[in-house]
PDB file of N, CA, C and O in Angstrom:
ATOM      1  N   MET A  35      17.385   2.514   9.717  1.00  0.00           N
ATOM      2  CA  MET A  35      17.985   2.465   8.404  1.00  0.00           C
ATOM      3  C   MET A  35      17.255   1.515   7.663  1.00  0.00           C
ATOM      4  O   MET A  35      16.425   0.421   8.215  1.00  0.00           O
ATOM      5  N   ALA A  36      16.556   1.576   6.618  1.00  0.00           N
ATOM      6  CA  ALA A  36      15.963   1.045   6.071  1.00  0.00           C
ATOM      7  C   ALA A  36      16.408   0.073   5.054  1.00  0.00           C
ATOM      8  O   ALA A  36      17.501  -0.062   4.941  1.00  0.00           O
ATOM      9  N   THR A  37      15.518  -1.153   5.058  1.00  0.00           N
ATOM     10  CA  THR A  37      16.545  -2.690   4.503  1.00  0.00           C
ATOM     11  C   THR A  37      16.324  -2.404   2.906  1.00  0.00           C
ATOM     12  O   THR A  37      15.737  -1.570   2.340  1.00  0.00           O
ATOM     13  N   PHE A  38      17.025  -3.325   2.375  1.00  0.00           N
ATOM     14  CA  PHE A  38      16.966  -3.608   1.201  1.00  0.00           C
ATOM     15  C   PHE A  38      15.540  -3.423   0.151  1.00  0.00           C
ATOM     16  O   PHE A  38      15.266  -2.791  -0.596  1.00  0.00           O
ATOM     17  N   ARG A  39      14.855  -4.303   1.042  1.00  0.00           N
ATOM     18  CA  ARG A  39      13.611  -4.678   0.445  1.00  0.00           C
ATOM     19  C   ARG A  39      12.501  -3.267   0.638  1.00  0.00           C
ATOM     20  O   ARG A  39      11.732  -3.264  -0.362  1.00  0.00           O
ATOM     21  N   GLU A  40      12.969  -2.699   1.711  1.00  0.00           N
ATOM     22  CA  GLU A  40      12.164  -1.154   1.744  1.00  0.00           C
ATOM     23  C   GLU A  40      12.536  -0.387   0.701  1.00  0.00           C
ATOM     24  O   GLU A  40      11.583   0.469   0.427  1.00  0.00           O
ATOM     25  N   MET A  41      13.567  -0.318   0.670  1.00  0.00           N
ATOM     26  CA  MET A  41      13.991   0.622  -0.584  1.00  0.00           C
ATOM     27  C   MET A  41      13.497   0.345  -1.894  1.00  0.00           C
ATOM     28  O   MET A  41      13.189   0.748  -2.869  1.00  0.00           O
ATOM     29  N   ARG A  42      13.657  -1.145  -2.167  1.00  0.00           N
ATOM     30  CA  ARG A  42      13.060  -1.519  -3.338  1.00  0.00           C
ATOM     31  C   ARG A  42      11.667  -1.180  -3.364  1.00  0.00           C
ATOM     32  O   ARG A  42      11.282  -0.851  -4.608  1.00  0.00           O
ATOM     33  N   VAL A  43      10.575  -1.747  -2.325  1.00  0.00           N
ATOM     34  CA  VAL A  43       9.325  -1.384  -2.663  1.00  0.00           C
ATOM     35  C   VAL A  43       9.090   0.228  -2.931  1.00  0.00           C
ATOM     36  O   VAL A  43       8.391   0.844  -3.581  1.00  0.00           O
ATOM     37  N   LEU A  44       9.745   1.023  -2.530  1.00  0.00           N
ATOM     38  CA  LEU A  44      10.018   2.278  -2.391  1.00  0.00           C
ATOM     39  C   LEU A  44      10.255   2.936  -4.059  1.00  0.00           C
ATOM     40  O   LEU A  44       9.626   3.527  -4.733  1.00  0.00           O
ATOM     41  N   GLU A  45      11.163   2.358  -4.269  1.00  0.00           N
ATOM     42  CA  GLU A  45      11.571   2.547  -6.090  1.00  0.00           C
ATOM     43  C   GLU A  45      10.672   1.955  -6.651  1.00  0.00           C
ATOM     44  O   GLU A  45      10.487   2.788  -7.841  1.00  0.00           O
ATOM     45  N   ILE A  46       9.996   1.096  -6.633  1.00  0.00           N
ATOM     46  CA  ILE A  46       8.781   0.586  -7.249  1.00  0.00           C
ATOM     47  C   ILE A  46       7.733   1.469  -7.484  1.00  0.00           C
ATOM     48  O   ILE A  46       7.427   1.916  -8.726  1.00  0.00           O
ATOM     49  N   VAL A  47       7.288   1.982  -6.223  1.00  0.00           N
ATOM     50  CA  VAL A  47       6.131   2.965  -6.266  1.00  0.00           C
ATOM     51  C   VAL A  47       6.316   4.202  -6.958  1.00  0.00           C
ATOM     52  O   VAL A  47       5.577   4.615  -7.458  1.00  0.00           O
ATOM     53  N   GLU A  48       7.550   4.575  -6.760  1.00  0.00           N
ATOM     54  CA  GLU A  48       7.831   6.006  -7.234  1.00  0.00           C
ATOM     55  C   GLU A  48       8.263   5.934  -8.504  1.00  0.00           C
ATOM     56  O   GLU A  48       8.808   6.866  -9.240  1.00  0.00           O
ATOM     57  N   ASN A  49       8.600   4.538  -9.287  1.00  0.00           N
ATOM     58  CA  ASN A  49       9.208   4.442 -10.850  1.00  0.00           C
ATOM     59  C   ASN A  49       7.712   4.968 -11.486  1.00  0.00           C
ATOM     60  O   ASN A  49       6.875   4.179 -11.898  1.00  0.00           O
ATOM     61  N   GLY A  50       8.263   5.849 -12.540  1.00  0.00           N
ATOM     62  CA  GLY A  50       7.316   6.434 -13.512  1.00  0.00           C
ATOM     63  C   GLY A  50       7.171   5.779 -14.683  1.00  0.00           C
ATOM     64  O   GLY A  50       6.395   5.974 -15.339  1.00  0.00           O
ATOM     65  N   SER A  51       7.895   5.158 -14.807  1.00  0.00           N
ATOM     66  CA  SER A  51       8.077   4.197 -16.052  1.00  0.00           C
ATOM     67  C   SER A  51       7.404   2.768 -15.807  1.00  0.00           C
ATOM     68  O   SER A  51       7.080   2.223 -16.940  1.00  0.00           O
ATOM     69  N   LEU A  52       6.916   2.732 -14.858  1.00  0.00           N
ATOM     70  CA  LEU A  52       6.223   1.487 -14.686  1.00  0.00           C
ATOM     71  C   LEU A  52       4.536   1.955 -14.868  1.00  0.00           C
ATOM     72  O   LEU A  52       4.536   2.936 -14.305  1.00  0.00           O
ATOM     73  N   THR A  53       3.876   1.018 -15.201  1.00  0.00           N
ATOM     74  CA  THR A  53       2.598   1.105 -15.334  1.00  0.00           C
ATOM     75  C   THR A  53       1.945   0.885 -13.970  1.00  0.00           C
ATOM     76  O   THR A  53       2.551   0.132 -13.029  1.00  0.00           O
ATOM     77  N   HIS A  54       0.711   1.014 -13.602  1.00  0.00           N
ATOM     78  CA  HIS A  54       0.329   0.557 -12.180  1.00  0.00           C
ATOM     79  C   HIS A  54       0.004  -0.941 -12.224  1.00  0.00           C
ATOM     80  O   HIS A  54       0.504  -1.630 -11.055  1.00  0.00           O
ATOM     81  N   ASP A  55      -0.440  -1.526 -13.207  1.00  0.00           N
ATOM     82  CA  ASP A  55      -0.109  -3.289 -13.061  1.00  0.00           C
ATOM     83  C   ASP A  55       1.297  -3.814 -12.984  1.00  0.00           C
ATOM     84  O   ASP A  55       1.333  -4.786 -12.250  1.00  0.00           O
ATOM     85  N   GLU A  56       2.162  -3.168 -13.403  1.00  0.00           N
ATOM     86  CA  GLU A  56       3.425  -3.227 -13.125  1.00  0.00           C
ATOM     87  C   GLU A  56       4.091  -3.463 -11.877  1.00  0.00           C
ATOM     88  O   GLU A  56       4.677  -4.054 -11.224  1.00  0.00           O
ATOM     89  N   LYS A  57       3.566  -2.495 -11.708  1.00  0.00           N
ATOM     90  CA  LYS A  57       4.196  -1.864  -9.988  1.00  0.00           C
ATOM     91  C   LYS A  57       3.382  -3.017  -9.119  1.00  0.00           C
ATOM     92  O   LYS A  57       4.255  -3.714  -8.229  1.00  0.00           O
ATOM     93  N   VAL A  58       2.115  -3.239  -9.465  1.00  0.00           N
ATOM     94  CA  VAL A  58       1.613  -4.130  -8.443  1.00  0.00           C
ATOM     95  C   VAL A  58       2.134  -5.790  -8.819  1.00  0.00           C
ATOM     96  O   VAL A  58       2.203  -6.562  -7.397  1.00  0.00           O
ATOM     97  N   ALA A  59       2.433  -5.865  -9.809  1.00  0.00           N
ATOM     98  CA  ALA A  59       2.981  -7.236  -9.993  1.00  0.00           C
ATOM     99  C   ALA A  59       4.175  -7.287  -9.599  1.00  0.00           C
ATOM    100  O   ALA A  59       4.591  -8.644  -8.681  1.00  0.00           O
ATOM    101  N   GLU A  60       5.039  -6.478  -9.461  1.00  0.00           N
ATOM    102  CA  GLU A  60       6.250  -6.307  -8.717  1.00  0.00           C
ATOM    103  C   GLU A  60       6.427  -6.582  -7.250  1.00  0.00           C
ATOM    104  O   GLU A  60       6.914  -7.426  -6.684  1.00  0.00           O
ATOM    105  N   LEU A  61       5.595  -5.743  -6.953  1.00  0.00           N
ATOM    106  CA  LEU A  61       5.158  -5.935  -5.423  1.00  0.00           C
ATOM    107  C   LEU A  61       4.783  -7.437  -4.922  1.00  0.00           C
ATOM    108  O   LEU A  61       5.136  -7.723  -3.758  1.00  0.00           O
ATOM    109  N   ARG A  62       3.881  -7.840  -5.563  1.00  0.00           N
ATOM    110  CA  ARG A  62       3.321  -9.311  -5.319  1.00  0.00           C
ATOM    111  C   ARG A  62       4.459 -10.197  -5.214  1.00  0.00           C
ATOM    112  O   ARG A  62       4.269 -11.119  -4.456  1.00  0.00           O
ATOM    113  N   GLU A  63       5.369  -9.954  -6.221  1.00  0.00           N
ATOM    114  CA  GLU A  63       6.469 -10.847  -6.421  1.00  0.00           C
ATOM    115  C   GLU A  63       7.599 -10.866  -4.983  1.00  0.00           C
ATOM    116  O   GLU A  63       7.748 -11.800  -4.309  1.00  0.00           O
ATOM    117  N   ILE A  64       7.399  -9.621  -4.481  1.00  0.00           N
ATOM    118  CA  ILE A  64       8.334  -9.458  -3.529  1.00  0.00           C
ATOM    119  C   ILE A  64       7.497  -9.965  -2.074  1.00  0.00           C
ATOM    120  O   ILE A  64       7.890 -10.568  -1.112  1.00  0.00           O
ATOM    121  N   GLU A  65       6.311  -9.778  -2.187  1.00  0.00           N
ATOM    122  CA  GLU A  65       5.330 -10.025  -1.060  1.00  0.00           C
ATOM    123  C   GLU A  65       5.818 -11.498  -1.299  1.00  0.00           C
ATOM    124  O   GLU A  65       5.710 -12.216  -0.110  1.00  0.00           O
ATOM    125  N   SER A  66       5.339 -12.258  -2.183  1.00  0.00           N
ATOM    126  CA  SER A  66       5.366 -13.785  -2.205  1.00  0.00           C
ATOM    127  C   SER A  66       7.063 -14.198  -1.732  1.00  0.00           C
ATOM    128  O   SER A  66       6.839 -15.156  -1.205  1.00  0.00           O
ATOM    129  N   GLU A  67       7.926 -13.577  -2.319  1.00  0.00           N
ATOM    130  CA  GLU A  67       9.257 -13.845  -1.660  1.00  0.00           C
ATOM    131  C   GLU A  67       9.273 -13.709  -0.288  1.00  0.00           C
ATOM    132  O   GLU A  67       9.777 -14.818   0.462  1.00  0.00           O
ATOM    133  N   ALA A  68       8.775 -12.773   0.481  1.00  0.00           N
ATOM    134  CA  ALA A  68       9.067 -12.141   1.976  1.00  0.00           C
ATOM    135  C   ALA A  68       8.267 -13.378   2.641  1.00  0.00           C
ATOM    136  O   ALA A  68       8.609 -13.523   3.713  1.00  0.00           O
ATOM    137  N   ARG A  69       7.176 -13.838   1.987  1.00  0.00           N
ATOM    138  CA  ARG A  69       6.371 -14.665   2.688  1.00  0.00           C
ATOM    139  C   ARG A  69       6.735 -15.823   2.953  1.00  0.00           C
ATOM    140  O   ARG A  69       7.019 -16.801   3.977  1.00  0.00           O
ATOM    141  N   GLY A  70       7.525 -16.672   1.828  1.00  0.00           N
ATOM    142  CA  GLY A  70       8.250 -17.699   1.828  1.00  0.00           C
ATOM    143  C   GLY A  70       9.295 -17.853   2.829  1.00  0.00           C
ATOM    144  O   GLY A  70       9.700 -18.838   3.459  1.00  0.00           O
ATOM    145  N   LEU A  71      10.086 -16.675   2.516  1.00  0.00           N
ATOM    146  CA  LEU A  71      11.372 -16.751   3.711  1.00  0.00           C
ATOM    147  C   LEU A  71      10.799 -16.773   5.278  1.00  0.00           C
ATOM    148  O   LEU A  71      11.664 -17.118   6.033  1.00  0.00           O
ATOM    149  N   GLN A  72       9.534 -15.936   5.284  1.00  0.00           N
ATOM    150  CA  GLN A  72       9.114 -16.018   6.545  1.00  0.00           C
ATOM    151  C   GLN A  72       8.705 -17.005   7.249  1.00  0.00           C
ATOM    152  O   GLN A  72       8.746 -17.668   8.086  1.00  0.00           O
ATOM    153  N   ARG A  73       7.897 -18.357   6.304  1.00  0.00           N
ATOM    154  CA  ARG A  73       7.748 -19.419   6.507  1.00  0.00           C
ATOM    155  C   ARG A  73       8.773 -20.183   6.872  1.00  0.00           C
ATOM    156  O   ARG A  73       9.041 -21.108   8.053  1.00  0.00           O
ATOM    157  N   ALA A  74      10.116 -19.823   5.866  1.00  0.00           N
ATOM    158  CA  ALA A  74      11.016 -21.039   6.318  1.00  0.00           C
ATOM    159  C   ALA A  74      11.748 -20.630   7.477  1.00  0.00           C
ATOM    160  O   ALA A  74      12.416 -21.427   8.109  1.00  0.00           O
ATOM    161  N   ALA A  75      11.948 -19.195   7.771  1.00  0.00           N
ATOM    162  CA  ALA A  75      12.367 -18.588   9.237  1.00  0.00           C
ATOM    163  C   ALA A  75      11.568 -19.111  10.275  1.00  0.00           C
ATOM    164  O   ALA A  75      12.606 -19.817  11.515  1.00  0.00           O
ATOM    165  N   SER A  76      10.351 -19.406  10.502  1.00  0.00           N
ATOM    166  CA  SER A  76       9.918 -19.824  11.568  1.00  0.00           C
ATOM    167  C   SER A  76       9.642 -21.164  11.588  1.00  0.00           C
ATOM    168  O   SER A  76       9.594 -21.681  12.937  1.00  0.00           O
ATOM    169  N   GLU A  77      10.527 -21.997  10.641  1.00  0.00           N
ATOM    170  CA  GLU A  77      10.676 -23.467  10.467  1.00  0.00           C
ATOM    171  C   GLU A  77      12.247 -23.834  10.897  1.00  0.00           C
ATOM    172  O   GLU A  77      12.239 -24.918  11.393  1.00  0.00           O
ATOM    173  N   SER A  78      13.005 -22.514  11.107  1.00  0.00           N
ATOM    174  CA  SER A  78      14.392 -23.240  11.609  1.00  0.00           C
ATOM    175  C   SER A  78      14.519 -22.548  12.618  1.00  0.00           C
ATOM    176  O   SER A  78      13.402 -22.148  13.487  1.00  0.00           O
ATOM    177  N   SER A  79      15.776 -22.508  13.618  1.00  0.00           N
ATOM    178  CA  SER A  79      15.784 -22.232  15.026  1.00  0.00           C
ATOM    179  C   SER A  79      16.209 -20.932  14.579  1.00  0.00           C
ATOM    180  O   SER A  79      17.051 -20.564  15.561  1.00  0.00           O
ATOM    181  N   MET A  80      15.967 -19.911  13.457  1.00  0.00           N
ATOM    182  CA  MET A  80      16.491 -18.427  13.867  1.00  0.00           C
ATOM    183  C   MET A  80      15.512 -17.865  14.598  1.00  0.00           C
ATOM    184  O   MET A  80      14.677 -18.470  15.165  1.00  0.00           O
ATOM    185  N   GLY A  81      15.620 -16.689  15.125  1.00  0.00           N
ATOM    186  CA  GLY A  81      15.337 -15.815  15.795  1.00  0.00           C
ATOM    187  C   GLY A  81      13.891 -15.606  15.364  1.00  0.00           C
ATOM    188  O   GLY A  81      13.305 -15.570  14.341  1.00  0.00           O
ATOM    189  N   ASP A  82      12.856 -15.246  16.551  1.00  0.00           N
ATOM    190  CA  ASP A  82      11.801 -14.733  16.351  1.00  0.00           C
ATOM    191  C   ASP A  82      11.508 -13.730  15.287  1.00  0.00           C
ATOM    192  O   ASP A  82      10.690 -13.409  14.512  1.00  0.00           O
ATOM    193  N   ASP A  83      12.352 -12.927  15.803  1.00  0.00           N
ATOM    194  CA  ASP A  83      12.198 -11.228  15.109  1.00  0.00           C
ATOM    195  C   ASP A  83      13.240 -11.215  13.948  1.00  0.00           C
ATOM    196  O   ASP A  83      14.296 -10.661  13.592  1.00  0.00           O
ATOM    197  N   ASP A  84      12.836 -11.965  12.478  1.00  0.00           N
ATOM    198  CA  ASP A  84      13.770 -11.950  11.480  1.00  0.00           C
ATOM    199  C   ASP A  84      13.206 -11.098  10.591  1.00  0.00           C
ATOM    200  O   ASP A  84      13.910 -11.076   9.373  1.00  0.00           O
ATOM    201  N   GLY A  85      12.744  -9.894  10.526  1.00  0.00           N
ATOM    202  CA  GLY A  85      12.693  -8.682   9.604  1.00  0.00           C
ATOM    203  C   GLY A  85      11.441  -8.742   8.582  1.00  0.00           C
ATOM    204  O   GLY A  85      11.120  -8.180   8.263  1.00  0.00           O
ATOM    205  N   TRP A  86      11.328 -10.417   8.481  1.00  0.00           N
ATOM    206  CA  TRP A  86      10.266 -10.476   7.199  1.00  0.00           C
ATOM    207  C   TRP A  86       8.458  -9.715   7.580  1.00  0.00           C
ATOM    208  O   TRP A  86       8.181  -9.355   6.672  1.00  0.00           O
ATOM    209  N   GLN A  87       8.508  -9.745   8.521  1.00  0.00           N
ATOM    210  CA  GLN A  87       7.204  -9.173   9.216  1.00  0.00           C
ATOM    211  C   GLN A  87       7.279  -7.555   9.095  1.00  0.00           C
ATOM    212  O   GLN A  87       6.119  -6.820   8.043  1.00  0.00           O
ATOM    213  N   ASP A  88       7.994  -6.999   8.990  1.00  0.00           N
ATOM    214  CA  ASP A  88       8.037  -5.767   8.689  1.00  0.00           C
ATOM    215  C   ASP A  88       8.193  -5.544   7.232  1.00  0.00           C
ATOM    216  O   ASP A  88       7.562  -4.506   6.667  1.00  0.00           O
ATOM    217  N   ASP A  89       8.644  -6.459   6.247  1.00  0.00           N
ATOM    218  CA  ASP A  89       9.067  -6.186   5.062  1.00  0.00           C
ATOM    219  C   ASP A  89       7.638  -6.320   4.556  1.00  0.00           C
ATOM    220  O   ASP A  89       7.470  -5.606   3.373  1.00  0.00           O
ATOM    221  N   LEU A  90       7.145  -7.455   4.750  1.00  0.00           N
ATOM    222  CA  LEU A  90       5.493  -7.500   4.332  1.00  0.00           C
ATOM    223  C   LEU A  90       4.578  -6.555   4.499  1.00  0.00           C
ATOM    224  O   LEU A  90       4.025  -6.245   3.631  1.00  0.00           O
ATOM    225  N   ARG A  91       4.864  -5.969   5.987  1.00  0.00           N
ATOM    226  CA  ARG A  91       3.952  -4.764   5.955  1.00  0.00           C
ATOM    227  C   ARG A  91       4.257  -3.521   5.371  1.00  0.00           C
ATOM    228  O   ARG A  91       3.448  -3.020   4.403  1.00  0.00           O
ATOM    229  N   GLN A  92       5.621  -3.483   4.668  1.00  0.00           N
ATOM    230  CA  GLN A  92       5.915  -2.196   3.680  1.00  0.00           C
ATOM    231  C   GLN A  92       5.408  -2.567   2.547  1.00  0.00           C
ATOM    232  O   GLN A  92       4.625  -1.812   2.047  1.00  0.00           O
ATOM    233  N   VAL A  93       5.458  -3.936   2.256  1.00  0.00           N
ATOM    234  CA  VAL A  93       4.771  -4.270   1.066  1.00  0.00           C
ATOM    235  C   VAL A  93       3.213  -3.894   0.853  1.00  0.00           C
ATOM    236  O   VAL A  93       2.823  -3.783  -0.043  1.00  0.00           O
ATOM    237  N   ARG A  94       2.511  -4.169   1.970  1.00  0.00           N
ATOM    238  CA  ARG A  94       1.026  -4.267   1.730  1.00  0.00           C
ATOM    239  C   ARG A  94       0.855  -2.851   2.051  1.00  0.00           C
ATOM    240  O   ARG A  94      -0.483  -2.475   1.070  1.00  0.00           O
ATOM    241  N   LEU A  95       1.307  -2.000   2.796  1.00  0.00           N
ATOM    242  CA  LEU A  95       0.914  -0.662   2.732  1.00  0.00           C
ATOM    243  C   LEU A  95       1.167   0.010   1.075  1.00  0.00           C
ATOM    244  O   LEU A  95       0.428   0.796   0.943  1.00  0.00           O
ATOM    245  N   ALA A  96       2.246  -0.259   0.299  1.00  0.00           N
ATOM    246  CA  ALA A  96       2.459  -0.047  -1.036  1.00  0.00           C
ATOM    247  C   ALA A  96       1.702  -0.220  -1.729  1.00  0.00           C
ATOM    248  O   ALA A  96       0.974   0.587  -2.742  1.00  0.00           O
ATOM    249  N   LEU A  97       0.674  -1.665  -1.615  1.00  0.00           N
ATOM    250  CA  LEU A  97      -0.251  -1.999  -2.598  1.00  0.00           C
ATOM    251  C   LEU A  97      -1.294  -1.109  -1.986  1.00  0.00           C
ATOM    252  O   LEU A  97      -1.987  -1.018  -3.181  1.00  0.00           O
ATOM    253  N   ASP A  98      -1.632  -1.353  -0.881  1.00  0.00           N
ATOM    254  CA  ASP A  98      -2.944  -0.532  -0.535  1.00  0.00           C
ATOM    255  C   ASP A  98      -2.743   1.221  -1.093  1.00  0.00           C
ATOM    256  O   ASP A  98      -3.751   1.507  -1.503  1.00  0.00           O
ATOM    257  N   LYS A  99      -1.522   1.755  -0.981  1.00  0.00           N
ATOM    258  CA  LYS A  99      -1.225   2.962  -1.475  1.00  0.00           C
ATOM    259  C   LYS A  99      -1.525   3.047  -3.037  1.00  0.00           C
ATOM    260  O   LYS A  99      -2.338   4.002  -3.478  1.00  0.00           O
ATOM    261  N   LEU A 100      -1.486   1.857  -3.835  1.00  0.00           N
ATOM    262  CA  LEU A 100      -1.435   1.918  -4.960  1.00  0.00           C
ATOM    263  C   LEU A 100      -2.928   1.249  -5.537  1.00  0.00           C
ATOM    264  O   LEU A 100      -3.398   1.303  -6.734  1.00  0.00           O
ATOM    265  N   GLY A 101      -3.836   1.014  -4.515  1.00  0.00           N
ATOM    266  CA  GLY A 101      -4.892   0.603  -4.344  1.00  0.00           C
ATOM    267  C   GLY A 101      -5.250  -0.654  -5.118  1.00  0.00           C
ATOM    268  O   GLY A 101      -6.578  -0.945  -5.240  1.00  0.00           O
ATOM    269  N   ALA A 102      -4.486  -1.298  -4.803  1.00  0.00           N
ATOM    270  CA  ALA A 102      -4.255  -2.535  -5.176  1.00  0.00           C
ATOM    271  C   ALA A 102      -5.253  -3.879  -4.553  1.00  0.00           C
ATOM    272  O   ALA A 102      -5.501  -3.730  -3.345  1.00  0.00           O
ATOM    273  N   LYS A 103      -6.161  -4.417  -5.168  1.00  0.00           N
ATOM    274  CA  LYS A 103      -7.294  -5.862  -4.611  1.00  0.00           C
ATOM    275  C   LYS A 103      -6.014  -6.241  -4.284  1.00  0.00           C
ATOM    276  O   LYS A 103      -5.517  -7.119  -4.565  1.00  0.00           O
ATOM    277  N   GLU A 104      -6.909  -7.348  -3.009  1.00  0.00           N
ATOM    278  CA  GLU A 104      -6.241  -8.526  -2.352  1.00  0.00           C
ATOM    279  C   GLU A 104      -6.535  -9.621  -3.487  1.00  0.00           C
ATOM    280  O   GLU A 104      -7.622  -9.670  -3.691  1.00  0.00           O
ATOM    281  N   PRO A 105      -5.781 -10.312  -3.763  1.00  0.00           N
ATOM    282  CA  PRO A 105      -5.951 -11.396  -4.738  1.00  0.00           C
ATOM    283  C   PRO A 105      -6.797 -12.607  -3.781  1.00  0.00           C
ATOM    284  O   PRO A 105      -6.850 -12.471  -2.623  1.00  0.00           O
ATOM    285  N   LYS A 106      -7.742 -13.155  -4.975  1.00  0.00           N
ATOM    286  CA  LYS A 106      -8.826 -14.143  -4.265  1.00  0.00           C
ATOM    287  C   LYS A 106      -7.873 -14.779  -3.668  1.00  0.00           C
ATOM    288  O   LYS A 106      -6.735 -15.856  -4.064  1.00  0.00           O
ATOM    289  N   LYS A 107      -7.907 -15.753  -2.398  1.00  0.00           N
ATOM    290  CA  LYS A 107      -7.392 -16.906  -1.721  1.00  0.00           C
ATOM    291  C   LYS A 107      -8.172 -17.978  -2.364  1.00  0.00           C
ATOM    292  O   LYS A 107      -9.139 -18.344  -2.301  1.00  0.00           O
ATOM    293  N   GLY A 108      -7.016 -19.263  -2.473  1.00  0.00           N
ATOM    294  CA  GLY A 108      -7.825 -20.448  -2.887  1.00  0.00           C
ATOM    295  C   GLY A 108      -7.044 -21.218  -1.823  1.00  0.00           C
ATOM    296  O   GLY A 108      -7.425 -20.921  -0.475  1.00  0.00           O
ATOM    297  N   ALA A 109      -7.472 -22.806  -2.340  1.00  0.00           N
ATOM    298  CA  ALA A 109      -7.601 -23.644  -0.861  1.00  0.00           C
ATOM    299  C   ALA A 109      -6.226 -23.419  -0.177  1.00  0.00           C
ATOM    300  O   ALA A 109      -5.125 -23.600  -1.160  1.00  0.00           O
ATOM    301  N   ALA A 110      -5.989 -24.040   1.081  1.00  0.00           N
ATOM    302  CA  ALA A 110      -4.751 -23.676   1.476  1.00  0.00           C
ATOM    303  C   ALA A 110      -4.126 -25.198   1.290  1.00  0.00           C
ATOM    304  O   ALA A 110      -4.605 -26.384   1.217  1.00  0.00           O
ATOM    305  N   SER A 111      -2.745 -25.112   0.855  1.00  0.00           N
ATOM    306  CA  SER A 111      -1.803 -26.430   0.661  1.00  0.00           C
ATOM    307  C   SER A 111      -1.081 -26.559   1.710  1.00  0.00           C
ATOM    308  O   SER A 111      -0.641 -25.864   2.575  1.00  0.00           O
ATOM    309  N   LEU A 112      -0.638 -27.697   1.980  1.00  0.00           N
ATOM    310  CA  LEU A 112       0.412 -28.378   2.441  1.00  0.00           C
ATOM    311  C   LEU A 112       1.741 -28.199   2.090  1.00  0.00           C
ATOM    312  O   LEU A 112       2.375 -28.428   1.394  1.00  0.00           O
TER     313      LEU A 112
END
């Protein structure tokens, strides 16, 4: 069964009314949210298999399919 996030990723990729840049921006937003939730889960007593890794993989695959470049990374922050 597909998760809500997976369905949302597919919906964005297949949306003909969005431009390429709009699709990438929306996927980056989902990616950022999933990373934040993954970090929060890793700091709590939640189980190891929280599902965020799969969501991140789906977003990355969609971004790759669109030919999106990996954003430049800045200095790490605490």
